[in-house]
Coordinates of C-alpha atoms and ligand atoms in Angstrom, one line a residue:
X1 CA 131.0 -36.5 92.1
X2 CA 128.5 -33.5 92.3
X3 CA 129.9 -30.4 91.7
X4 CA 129.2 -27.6 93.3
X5 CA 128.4 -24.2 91.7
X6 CA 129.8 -21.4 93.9
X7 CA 127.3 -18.3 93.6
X8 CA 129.7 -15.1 94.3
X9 CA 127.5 -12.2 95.3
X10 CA 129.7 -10.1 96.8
X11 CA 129.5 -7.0 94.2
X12 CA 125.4 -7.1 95.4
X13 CA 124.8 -8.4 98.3
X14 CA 128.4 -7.8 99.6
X15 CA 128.2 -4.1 98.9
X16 CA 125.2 -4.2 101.1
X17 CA 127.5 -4.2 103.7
X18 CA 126.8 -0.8 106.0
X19 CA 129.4 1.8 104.8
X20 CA 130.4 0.1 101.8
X21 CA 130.1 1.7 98.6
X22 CA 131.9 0.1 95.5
X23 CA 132.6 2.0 92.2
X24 CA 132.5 1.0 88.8
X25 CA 135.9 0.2 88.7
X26 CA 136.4 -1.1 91.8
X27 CA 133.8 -3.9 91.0
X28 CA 135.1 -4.3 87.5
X29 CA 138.5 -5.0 90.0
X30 CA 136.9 -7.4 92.3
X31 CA 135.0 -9.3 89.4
X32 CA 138.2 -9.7 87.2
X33 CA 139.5 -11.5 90.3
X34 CA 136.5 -13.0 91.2
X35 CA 136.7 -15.0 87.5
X36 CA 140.6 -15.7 88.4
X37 CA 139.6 -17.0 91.5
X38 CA 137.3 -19.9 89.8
X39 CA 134.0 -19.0 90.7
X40 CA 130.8 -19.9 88.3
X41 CA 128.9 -17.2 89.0
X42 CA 129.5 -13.1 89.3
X43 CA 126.9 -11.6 90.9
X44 CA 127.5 -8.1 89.5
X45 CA 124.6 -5.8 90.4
X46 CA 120.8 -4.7 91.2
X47 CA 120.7 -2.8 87.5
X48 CA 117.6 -1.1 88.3
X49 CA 118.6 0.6 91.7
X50 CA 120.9 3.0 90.4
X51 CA 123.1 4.6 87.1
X52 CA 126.2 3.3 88.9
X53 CA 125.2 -0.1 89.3
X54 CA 123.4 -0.5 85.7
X55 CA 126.9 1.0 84.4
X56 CA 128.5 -1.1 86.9
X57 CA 126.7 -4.7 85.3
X58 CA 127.3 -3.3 81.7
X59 CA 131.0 -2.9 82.4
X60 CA 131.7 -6.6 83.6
X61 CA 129.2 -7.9 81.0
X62 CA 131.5 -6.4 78.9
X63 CA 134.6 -7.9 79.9
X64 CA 133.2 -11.2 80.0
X65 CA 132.2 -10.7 76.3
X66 CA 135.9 -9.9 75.9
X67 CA 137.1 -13.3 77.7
X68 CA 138.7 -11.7 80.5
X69 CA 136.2 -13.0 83.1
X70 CA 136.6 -16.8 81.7
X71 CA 133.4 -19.2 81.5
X72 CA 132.0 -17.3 84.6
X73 CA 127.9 -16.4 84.0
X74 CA 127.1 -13.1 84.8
X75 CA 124.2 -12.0 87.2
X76 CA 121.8 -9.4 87.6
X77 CA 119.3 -9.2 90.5
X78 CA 115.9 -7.5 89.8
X79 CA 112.5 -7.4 91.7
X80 CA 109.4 -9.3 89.9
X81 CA 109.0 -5.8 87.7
X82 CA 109.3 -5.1 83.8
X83 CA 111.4 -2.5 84.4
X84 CA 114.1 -4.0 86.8
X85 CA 113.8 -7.0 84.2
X86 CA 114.9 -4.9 81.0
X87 CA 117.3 -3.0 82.8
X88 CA 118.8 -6.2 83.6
X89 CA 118.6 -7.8 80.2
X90 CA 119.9 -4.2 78.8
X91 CA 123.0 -4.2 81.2
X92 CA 123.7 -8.0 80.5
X93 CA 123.2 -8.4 77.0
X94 CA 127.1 -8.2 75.8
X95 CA 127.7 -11.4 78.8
X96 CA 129.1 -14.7 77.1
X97 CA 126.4 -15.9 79.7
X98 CA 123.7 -13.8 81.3
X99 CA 121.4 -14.8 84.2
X100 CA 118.7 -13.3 85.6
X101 CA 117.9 -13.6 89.1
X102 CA 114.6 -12.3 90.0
X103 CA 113.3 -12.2 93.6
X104 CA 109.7 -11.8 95.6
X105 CA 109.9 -12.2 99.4
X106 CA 107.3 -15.3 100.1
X107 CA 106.8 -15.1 104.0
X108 CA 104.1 -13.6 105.5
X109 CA 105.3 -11.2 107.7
X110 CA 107.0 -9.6 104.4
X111 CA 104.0 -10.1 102.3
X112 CA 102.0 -8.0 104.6
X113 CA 104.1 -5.5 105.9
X114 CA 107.0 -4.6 103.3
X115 CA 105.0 -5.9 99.9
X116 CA 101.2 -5.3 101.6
X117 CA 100.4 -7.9 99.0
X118 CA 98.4 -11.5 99.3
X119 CA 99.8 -14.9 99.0
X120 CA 97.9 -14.7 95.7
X121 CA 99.4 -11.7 94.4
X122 CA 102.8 -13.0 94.8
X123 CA 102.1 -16.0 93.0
X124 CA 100.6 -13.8 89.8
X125 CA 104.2 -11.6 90.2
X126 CA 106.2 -14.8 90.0
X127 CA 104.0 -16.1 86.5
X128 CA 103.6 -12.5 84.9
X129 CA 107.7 -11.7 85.6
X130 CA 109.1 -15.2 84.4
X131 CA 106.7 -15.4 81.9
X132 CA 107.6 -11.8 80.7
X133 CA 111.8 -12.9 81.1
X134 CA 111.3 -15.9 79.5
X135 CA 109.7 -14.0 76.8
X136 CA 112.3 -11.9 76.0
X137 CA 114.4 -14.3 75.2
X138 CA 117.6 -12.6 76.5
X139 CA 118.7 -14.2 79.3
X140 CA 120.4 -17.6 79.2
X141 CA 119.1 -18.9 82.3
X142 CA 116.5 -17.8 84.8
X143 CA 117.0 -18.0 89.3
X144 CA 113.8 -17.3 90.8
X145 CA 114.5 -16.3 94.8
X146 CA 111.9 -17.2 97.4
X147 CA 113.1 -13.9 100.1
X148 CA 113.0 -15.1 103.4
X149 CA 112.3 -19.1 102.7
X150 CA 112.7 -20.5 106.2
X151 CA 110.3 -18.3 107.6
X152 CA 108.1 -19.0 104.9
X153 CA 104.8 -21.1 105.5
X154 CA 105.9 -24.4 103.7
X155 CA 103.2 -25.3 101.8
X156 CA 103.3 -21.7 99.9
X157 CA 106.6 -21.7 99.7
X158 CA 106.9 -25.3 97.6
X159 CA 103.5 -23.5 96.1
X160 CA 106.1 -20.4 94.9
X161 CA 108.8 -23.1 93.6
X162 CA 107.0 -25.3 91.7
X163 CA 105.3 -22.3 89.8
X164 CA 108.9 -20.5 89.5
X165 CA 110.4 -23.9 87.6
X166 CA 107.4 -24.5 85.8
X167 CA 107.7 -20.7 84.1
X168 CA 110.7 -21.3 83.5
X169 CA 113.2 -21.1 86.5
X170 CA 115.8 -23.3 86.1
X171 CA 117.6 -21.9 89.1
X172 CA 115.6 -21.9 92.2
X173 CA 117.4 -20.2 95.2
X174 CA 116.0 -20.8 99.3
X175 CA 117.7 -17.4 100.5
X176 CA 117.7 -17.8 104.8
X177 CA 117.1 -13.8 104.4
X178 CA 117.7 -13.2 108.5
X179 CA 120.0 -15.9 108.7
X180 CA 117.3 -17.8 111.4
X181 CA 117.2 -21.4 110.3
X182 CA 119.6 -24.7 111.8
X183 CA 121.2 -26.5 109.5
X184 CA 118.8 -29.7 110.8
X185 CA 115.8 -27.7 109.9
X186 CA 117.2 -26.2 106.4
X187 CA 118.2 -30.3 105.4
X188 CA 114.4 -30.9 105.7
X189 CA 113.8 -27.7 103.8
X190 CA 115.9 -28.7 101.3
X191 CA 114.9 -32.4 101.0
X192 CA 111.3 -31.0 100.7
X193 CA 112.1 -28.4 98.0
X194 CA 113.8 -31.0 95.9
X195 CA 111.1 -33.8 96.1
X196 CA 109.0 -31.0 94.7
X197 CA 111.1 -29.6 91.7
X198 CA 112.1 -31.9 88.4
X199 CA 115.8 -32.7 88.4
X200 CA 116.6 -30.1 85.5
X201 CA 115.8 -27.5 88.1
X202 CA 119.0 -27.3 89.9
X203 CA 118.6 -25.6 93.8
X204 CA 120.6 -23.1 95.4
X205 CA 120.8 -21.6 98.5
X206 CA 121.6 -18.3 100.3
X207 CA 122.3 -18.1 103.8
X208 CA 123.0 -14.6 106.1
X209 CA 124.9 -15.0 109.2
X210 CA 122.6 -13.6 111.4
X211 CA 123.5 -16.9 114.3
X212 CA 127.0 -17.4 112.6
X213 CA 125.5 -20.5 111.2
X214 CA 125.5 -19.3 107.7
X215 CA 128.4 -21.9 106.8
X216 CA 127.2 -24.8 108.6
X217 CA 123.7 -24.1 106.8
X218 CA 124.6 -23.6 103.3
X219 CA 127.3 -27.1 103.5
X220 CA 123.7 -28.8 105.5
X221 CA 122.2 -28.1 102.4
X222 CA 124.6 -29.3 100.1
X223 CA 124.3 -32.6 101.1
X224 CA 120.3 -32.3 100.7
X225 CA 120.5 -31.6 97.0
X226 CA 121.5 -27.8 96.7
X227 CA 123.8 -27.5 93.9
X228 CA 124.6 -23.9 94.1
X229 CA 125.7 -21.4 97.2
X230 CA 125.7 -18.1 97.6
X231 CA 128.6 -16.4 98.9
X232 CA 130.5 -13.5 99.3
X233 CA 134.2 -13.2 99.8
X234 CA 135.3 -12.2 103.7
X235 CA 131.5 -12.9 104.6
X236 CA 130.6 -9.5 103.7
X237 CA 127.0 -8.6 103.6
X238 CA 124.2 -7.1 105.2
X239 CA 123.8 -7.0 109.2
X240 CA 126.3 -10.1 110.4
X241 CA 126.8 -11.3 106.5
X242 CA 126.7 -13.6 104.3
X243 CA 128.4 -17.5 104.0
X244 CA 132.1 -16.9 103.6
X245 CA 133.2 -17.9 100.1
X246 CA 136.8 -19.1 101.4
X247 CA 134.9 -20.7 104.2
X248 CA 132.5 -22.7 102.3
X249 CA 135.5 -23.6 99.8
X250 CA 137.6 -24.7 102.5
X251 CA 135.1 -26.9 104.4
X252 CA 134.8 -28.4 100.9
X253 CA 138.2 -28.9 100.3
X254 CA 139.2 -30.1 103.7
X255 CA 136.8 -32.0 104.9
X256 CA 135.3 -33.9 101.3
X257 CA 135.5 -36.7 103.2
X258 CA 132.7 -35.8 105.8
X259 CA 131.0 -32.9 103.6
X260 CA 128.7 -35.3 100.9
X261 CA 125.4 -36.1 99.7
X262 CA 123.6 -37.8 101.9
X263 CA 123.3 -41.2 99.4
X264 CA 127.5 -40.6 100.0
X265 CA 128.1 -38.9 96.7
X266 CA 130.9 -36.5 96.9
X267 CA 131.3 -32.9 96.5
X268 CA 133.5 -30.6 95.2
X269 CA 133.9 -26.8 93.2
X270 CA 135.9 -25.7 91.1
X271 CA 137.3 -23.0 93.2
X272 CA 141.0 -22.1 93.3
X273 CA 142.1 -22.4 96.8
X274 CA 145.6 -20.4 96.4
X275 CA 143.7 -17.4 95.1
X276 CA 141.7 -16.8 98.3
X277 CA 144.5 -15.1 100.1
X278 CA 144.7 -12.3 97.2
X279 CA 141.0 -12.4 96.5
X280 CA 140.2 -11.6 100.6
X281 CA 143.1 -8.7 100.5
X282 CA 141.4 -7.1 97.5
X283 CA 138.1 -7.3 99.0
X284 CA 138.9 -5.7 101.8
X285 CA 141.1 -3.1 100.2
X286 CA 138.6 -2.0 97.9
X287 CA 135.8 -2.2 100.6
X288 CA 137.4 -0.8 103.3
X289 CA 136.1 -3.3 105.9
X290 CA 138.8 -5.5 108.0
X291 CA 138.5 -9.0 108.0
X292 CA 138.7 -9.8 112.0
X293 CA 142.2 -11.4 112.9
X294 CA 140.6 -14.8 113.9
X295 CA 138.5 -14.9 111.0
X296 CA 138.6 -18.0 110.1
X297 CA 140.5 -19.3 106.8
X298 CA 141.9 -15.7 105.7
X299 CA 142.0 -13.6 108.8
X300 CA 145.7 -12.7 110.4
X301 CA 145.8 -15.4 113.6
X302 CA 144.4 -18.0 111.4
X303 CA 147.7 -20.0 110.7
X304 CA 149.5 -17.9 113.7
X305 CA 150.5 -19.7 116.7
X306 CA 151.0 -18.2 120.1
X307 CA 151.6 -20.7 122.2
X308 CA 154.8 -22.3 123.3
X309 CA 153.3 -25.8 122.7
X310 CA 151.2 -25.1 119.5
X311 CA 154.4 -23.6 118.2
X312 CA 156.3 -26.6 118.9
X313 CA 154.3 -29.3 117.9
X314 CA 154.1 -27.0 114.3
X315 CA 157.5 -27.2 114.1
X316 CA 157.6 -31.0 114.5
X317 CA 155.4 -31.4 112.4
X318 CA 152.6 -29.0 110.8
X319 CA 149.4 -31.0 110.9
X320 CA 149.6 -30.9 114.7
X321 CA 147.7 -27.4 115.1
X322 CA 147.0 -27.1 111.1
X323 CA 144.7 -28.6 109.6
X324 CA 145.3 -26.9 105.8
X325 CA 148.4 -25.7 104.9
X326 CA 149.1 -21.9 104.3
X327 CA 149.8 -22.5 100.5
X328 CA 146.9 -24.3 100.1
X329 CA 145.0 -20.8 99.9
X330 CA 147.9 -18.8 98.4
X331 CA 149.2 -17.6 101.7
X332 CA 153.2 -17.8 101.2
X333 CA 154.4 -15.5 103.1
X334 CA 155.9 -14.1 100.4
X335 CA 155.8 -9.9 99.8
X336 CA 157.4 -8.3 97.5
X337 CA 159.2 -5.1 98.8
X338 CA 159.6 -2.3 97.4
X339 CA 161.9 0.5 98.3
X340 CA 162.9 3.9 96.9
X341 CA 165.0 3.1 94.1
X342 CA 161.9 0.9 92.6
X343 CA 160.8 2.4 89.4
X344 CA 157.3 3.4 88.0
X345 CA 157.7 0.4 85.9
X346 CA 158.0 -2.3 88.9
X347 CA 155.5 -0.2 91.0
X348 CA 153.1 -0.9 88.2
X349 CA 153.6 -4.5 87.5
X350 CA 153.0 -5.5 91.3
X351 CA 149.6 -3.0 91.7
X352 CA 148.6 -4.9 88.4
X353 CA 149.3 -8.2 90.1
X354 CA 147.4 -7.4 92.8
X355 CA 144.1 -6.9 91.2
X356 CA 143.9 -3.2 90.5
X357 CA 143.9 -2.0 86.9
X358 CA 144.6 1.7 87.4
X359 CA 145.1 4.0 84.1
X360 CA 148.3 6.0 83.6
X361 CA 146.8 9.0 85.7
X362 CA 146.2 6.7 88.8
X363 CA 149.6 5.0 88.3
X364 CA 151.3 8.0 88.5
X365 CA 149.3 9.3 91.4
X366 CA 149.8 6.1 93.7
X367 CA 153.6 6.1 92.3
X368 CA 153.9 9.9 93.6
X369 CA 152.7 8.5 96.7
X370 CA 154.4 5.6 97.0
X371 CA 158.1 8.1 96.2
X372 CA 157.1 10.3 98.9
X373 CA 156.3 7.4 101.3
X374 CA 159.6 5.1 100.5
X375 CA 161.6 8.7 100.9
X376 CA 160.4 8.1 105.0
X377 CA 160.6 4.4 104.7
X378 CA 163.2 2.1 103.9
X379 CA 161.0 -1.2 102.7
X380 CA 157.4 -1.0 101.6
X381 CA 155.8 -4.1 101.7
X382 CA 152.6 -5.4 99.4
X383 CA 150.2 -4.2 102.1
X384 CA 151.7 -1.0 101.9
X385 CA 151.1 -0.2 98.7
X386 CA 147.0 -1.9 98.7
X387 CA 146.9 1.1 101.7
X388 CA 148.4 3.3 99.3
X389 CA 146.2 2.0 96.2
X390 CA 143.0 2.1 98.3
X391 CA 143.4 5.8 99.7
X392 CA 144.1 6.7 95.8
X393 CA 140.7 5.0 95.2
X394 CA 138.7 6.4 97.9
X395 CA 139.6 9.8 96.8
X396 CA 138.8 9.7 93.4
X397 CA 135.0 10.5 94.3
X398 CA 136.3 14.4 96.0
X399 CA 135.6 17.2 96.6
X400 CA 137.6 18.0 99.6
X401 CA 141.5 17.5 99.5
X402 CA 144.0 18.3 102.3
X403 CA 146.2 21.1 101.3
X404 CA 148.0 21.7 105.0
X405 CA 147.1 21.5 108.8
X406 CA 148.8 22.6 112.4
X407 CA 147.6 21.1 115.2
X408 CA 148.3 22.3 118.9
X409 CA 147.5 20.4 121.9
X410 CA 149.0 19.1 125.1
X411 CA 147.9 18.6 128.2
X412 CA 147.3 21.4 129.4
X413 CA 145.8 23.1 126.6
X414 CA 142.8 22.7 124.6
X415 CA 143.4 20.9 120.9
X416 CA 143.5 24.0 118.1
X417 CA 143.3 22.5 114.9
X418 CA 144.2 24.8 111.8
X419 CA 143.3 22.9 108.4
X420 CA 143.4 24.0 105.0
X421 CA 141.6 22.0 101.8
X422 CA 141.2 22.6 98.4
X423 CA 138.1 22.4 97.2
X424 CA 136.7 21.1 94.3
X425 CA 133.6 22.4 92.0
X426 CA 131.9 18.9 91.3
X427 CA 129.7 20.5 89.2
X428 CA 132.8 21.7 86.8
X429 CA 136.0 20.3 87.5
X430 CA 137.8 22.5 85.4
X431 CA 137.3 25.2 87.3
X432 CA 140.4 25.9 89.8
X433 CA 140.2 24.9 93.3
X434 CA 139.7 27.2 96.2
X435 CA 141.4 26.9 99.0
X436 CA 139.4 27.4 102.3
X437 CA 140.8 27.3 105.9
X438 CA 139.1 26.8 109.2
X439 CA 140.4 26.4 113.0
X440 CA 138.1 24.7 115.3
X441 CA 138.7 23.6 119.2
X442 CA 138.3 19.9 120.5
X443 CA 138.7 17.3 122.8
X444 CA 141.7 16.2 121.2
X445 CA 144.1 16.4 118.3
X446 CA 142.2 14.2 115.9
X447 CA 137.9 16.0 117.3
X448 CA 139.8 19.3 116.3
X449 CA 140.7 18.3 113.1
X450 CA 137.7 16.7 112.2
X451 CA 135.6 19.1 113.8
X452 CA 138.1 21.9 111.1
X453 CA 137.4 19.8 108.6
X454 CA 133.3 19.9 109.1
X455 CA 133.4 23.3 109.4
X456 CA 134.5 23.6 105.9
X457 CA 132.5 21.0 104.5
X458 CA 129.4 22.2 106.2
X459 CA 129.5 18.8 107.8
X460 CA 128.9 19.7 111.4
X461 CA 125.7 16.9 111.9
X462 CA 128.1 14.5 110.7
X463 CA 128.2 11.7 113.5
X464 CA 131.9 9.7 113.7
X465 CA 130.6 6.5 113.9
X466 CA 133.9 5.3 114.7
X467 CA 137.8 5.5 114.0
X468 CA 140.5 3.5 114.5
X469 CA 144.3 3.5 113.2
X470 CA 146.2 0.5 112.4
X471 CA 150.1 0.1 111.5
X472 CA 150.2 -1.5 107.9
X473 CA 153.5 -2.8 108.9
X474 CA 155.7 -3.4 111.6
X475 CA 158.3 -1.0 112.7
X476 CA 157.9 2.7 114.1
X477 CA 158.7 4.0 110.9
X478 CA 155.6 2.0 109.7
X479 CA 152.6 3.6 107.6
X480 CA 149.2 4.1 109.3
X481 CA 146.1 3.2 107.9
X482 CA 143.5 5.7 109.4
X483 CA 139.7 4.1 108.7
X484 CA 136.7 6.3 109.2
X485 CA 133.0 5.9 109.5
X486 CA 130.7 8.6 109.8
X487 CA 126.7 8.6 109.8
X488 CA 125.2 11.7 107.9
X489 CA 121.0 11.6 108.1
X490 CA 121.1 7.5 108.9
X491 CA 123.5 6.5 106.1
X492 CA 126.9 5.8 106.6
X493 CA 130.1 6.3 104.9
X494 CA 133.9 5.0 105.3
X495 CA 136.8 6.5 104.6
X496 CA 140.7 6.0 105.1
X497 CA 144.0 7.5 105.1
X498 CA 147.5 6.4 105.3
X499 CA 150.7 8.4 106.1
X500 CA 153.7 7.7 108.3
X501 CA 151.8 10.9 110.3
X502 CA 148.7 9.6 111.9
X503 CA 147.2 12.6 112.0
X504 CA 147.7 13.2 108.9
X505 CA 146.3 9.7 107.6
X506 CA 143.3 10.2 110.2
X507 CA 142.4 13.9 107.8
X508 CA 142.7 12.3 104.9
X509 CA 140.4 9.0 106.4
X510 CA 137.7 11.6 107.5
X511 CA 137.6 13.8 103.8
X512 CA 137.2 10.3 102.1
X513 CA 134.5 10.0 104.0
X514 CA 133.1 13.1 103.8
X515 CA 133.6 13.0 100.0
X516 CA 131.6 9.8 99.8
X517 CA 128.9 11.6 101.7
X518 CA 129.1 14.7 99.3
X519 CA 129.1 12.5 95.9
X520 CA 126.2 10.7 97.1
X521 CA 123.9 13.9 98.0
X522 CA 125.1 15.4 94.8
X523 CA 123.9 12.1 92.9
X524 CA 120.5 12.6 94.8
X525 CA 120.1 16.1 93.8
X526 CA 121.2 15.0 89.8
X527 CA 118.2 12.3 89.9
X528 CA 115.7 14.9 91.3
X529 CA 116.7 17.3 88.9
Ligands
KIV1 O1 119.0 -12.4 101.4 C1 118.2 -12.5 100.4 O2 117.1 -13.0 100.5 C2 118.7 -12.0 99.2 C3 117.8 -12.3 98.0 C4 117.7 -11.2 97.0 C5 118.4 -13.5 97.3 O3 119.7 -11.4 99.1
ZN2 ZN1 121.0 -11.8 100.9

């Protein structure tokens, strides 16, 4: 049996994702949960690309020094540069196991037009940055990334390889960067790569979803010697993605019979399927971004059946229209509610369960939260209260904080929107808020709001990228989750709200948005100064 390592990049590559923006706590979160679900690898940063991300790396290096990420290595990512090396051997070094991943893109329509370097010059970065890793002696074990293999000439790219393993790489990653390759193609990669590398070099691969073939790609290469994928959880990542984690996992699980080497050796990882469920809900929680409903493996629809005859041949007998069982990936159906006569204490436990480890100030701000929400409704359900966690999260970055609002409109009347916010000094939050109050006209409730809201924030080239409102639950007494994306100067930034007011929960979506905006032009203007 050959087991296979499962790469979890989701706290890099994941956050690459447009609009998502992680904290440090928030991937300390996803990594502790990351290590619960059985992965071998965290992936926990690019150390070198910013404070928060070095901080980020140090924090879950940490923890795994303390035992609480398990036997799971620790990553960093950094360019072929001194710098991004040390800053990734300074923000691992407290890891039980640290690995470096270094990357250089090898094809030639990077090399010329993002690197403006030679073939030659890449292969003198690849020996001068291993040779300079390996001599620091820090790491445990070295990856060496070949960006954008498949469209990578293939004599320079086995060129790149065999140099990488013979520096010292015993990791050697075939990233499809644009996700273009088939998986008939990336086999005869793969079976290339490995006739070229000695068997203590062990091969990995990294596939984007660019032709939704990012799966079928990564499981091709499996059975051509890879020994490692790269994943991230819900498919997040860049553009259309990355390979889903619970996806691959699945495929591995389910179909072992089919999925194997190609002498017939079979394949497993040491992945625990009944943690996906949590793992996915977390995910998208913390990064704000909703897995589709006929996603397959963890979105809604995937064990729902509509039709009269799919329901009654599941009834006779599951395996019918299923061909994994709910449990399998932790999906029981099972919520804990919650009502109004839960106490702090039981409030606590169940946000700890669910992967968030909030301090005594953001218990008692989500339990606030929670009392004023179960006052309105009778039963709040574990979805309710990751809505409630993840709107406590977003808003710890503010600056801007809802304080009241009218709203007139009808239909025959123009939309008046009167909203008040208090407002925060990020440059000394001990100084008391202002409150500042705006009224502004729109098309609607919701564009007069908003367009208050950028008056106040001097937000008014903010572009709303879009909005939508979901019930959490079911029931018209159910909470709505308000998400938000707005572009400011080509970046965007998410947000969301949740009241049993949508209006309300569509403010609140917008500022969190807006305060992401405003934290990240005040980091900007800290750097430069
Ligand atoms: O897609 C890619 O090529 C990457 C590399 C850094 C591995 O993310
Ligand atoms: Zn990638």
């Amino acid at each position: 049996m050959v087991r296979i390592q499962i790469y979890d990049t989701t706290l890099r590559d994941g956050e690459q994702t447009p609009g998502v923006h992680f904290g440090v706590q928030q991937k300390y979160d996803i990594a502790k949960r990351l290590a619960r679900t059985g992965v071998d690898i965290i992936e926990a940063g690019f150390p070198a690309s910013s404070h928060g991300d070095f901080e980020a790396v140090r924090q879950i290096a940490e923890a795994s020094a303390r035992g609480k990420l398990g036997d799971a290595t620790v990553s960093a990512l950094a360019r072929m540069r001194k710098e991004d090396i040390d800053a990734a051997a300074d923000s691992l070094s407290e890891a039980r196991r640290r690995r470096l991943h270094v990357f250089i893109a090898t094809s030639d329509i990077h090399l010329e037009n993002k690197l403006r370097i030679t073939r030659q010059e890449a292969l003198d970065r690849i020996r001068d940055s291993i040779d300079y890793a390996v001599g620091l002696g820090r790491f445990d074990e070295i990856e060496f990334s070949a960006e954008d293999a498949t469209r990578t000439d293939r004599a320079f790219l086995l060129e790149t390889v065999r140099l990488a393993a013979q520096r010292g790489a015993k990791i050697v990653n075939i990233p499809d960067t644009v996700g273009y390759t088939t998986p008939g193609e990336f086999k005869e990669i793969l079976r290339e790569v490995k006739k070229n590398l000695p068997d203590d070099v062990r091969i990995s691969v990294h596939c984007h979803n660019d032709l939704g073939m990012a799966v079928a790609n990564s499981l091709a290469a499996a059975e051509c010697g890879a020994e490692q994928i790269e994943c991230t959880v819900n498919g997040l990542g860049e553009r259309a993605g990355n390979a889903a984690m619970e996806e691959i996992v699945m495929a591995l699980n389910v179909r072992a019979d089919a999925i194997r080497r190609e002498d017939g050796e079979p394949l497993f990882c040491g992945v625990h399927t009944k943690e996906i469920t949590e793992t996915s809900r977390l995910v998208s929680s913390l990064s704000g971004i909703l897995v589709a409903p006929n996603k397959a493996v963890v979105g809604q629809n995937a064990f729902a059946h509509a039709s009269g005859i799919h329901q009654h041949g599941v009834m006779a007998a599951s395996g019918t229209y299923e061909i994994m069982n709910p449990e399998d990936i932790g999906l029981t159906g099972h919520t804990i509610v919650l009502g109004k006569l839960s106490g702090r204490h039981a409030f606590a436990d169940r946000v700890l369960q669910m992967g968030y480890s909030l301090d005594a100030a953001g218990i008692d701000a989500t339990f606030a939260r929670f009392k004023e929400i179960a006052d309105k409704k009778s039963a709040l359900t574990d979805d309710d209260v990751r809505a409630i966690v993840g709107e406590y999260l977003d808003s710890l970055e503010g600056m801007y904080y809802l304080n009241t609002f009218q709203i007139q409109s009808g239909n025959h009347i123009k939309a008046m929107a009167l909203v008040s916010l208090s407002v925060k000094n990020p440059a000394d939050p001990d100084e008391p808020q202002r409150i500042v109050t705006e009224a502004a006209p729109g098309e609607g409730p919701i564009d007069a709001a908003f367009n208050a809201v950028n008056r106040i924030a001097g937000a008014e080239d903010a572009e709303l990228v879009s909005y939508g409102i979901t019930a959490v639950t079911e029931g018209t007494d159910a909470l709505g989750e308000a998400r938000v994306k707005i572009r400011v100067a080509s970046t965007t930034y998410t947000g969301r709200g949740v009241s049993t007011d949508v209006i309300k929960a569509s403010i609140k979506a917008y500022l969190g948005a807006i305060n992401k905006w405003k934290s990240m032009q005040e980091q900007a203007e800290n750097r430069e100064a």
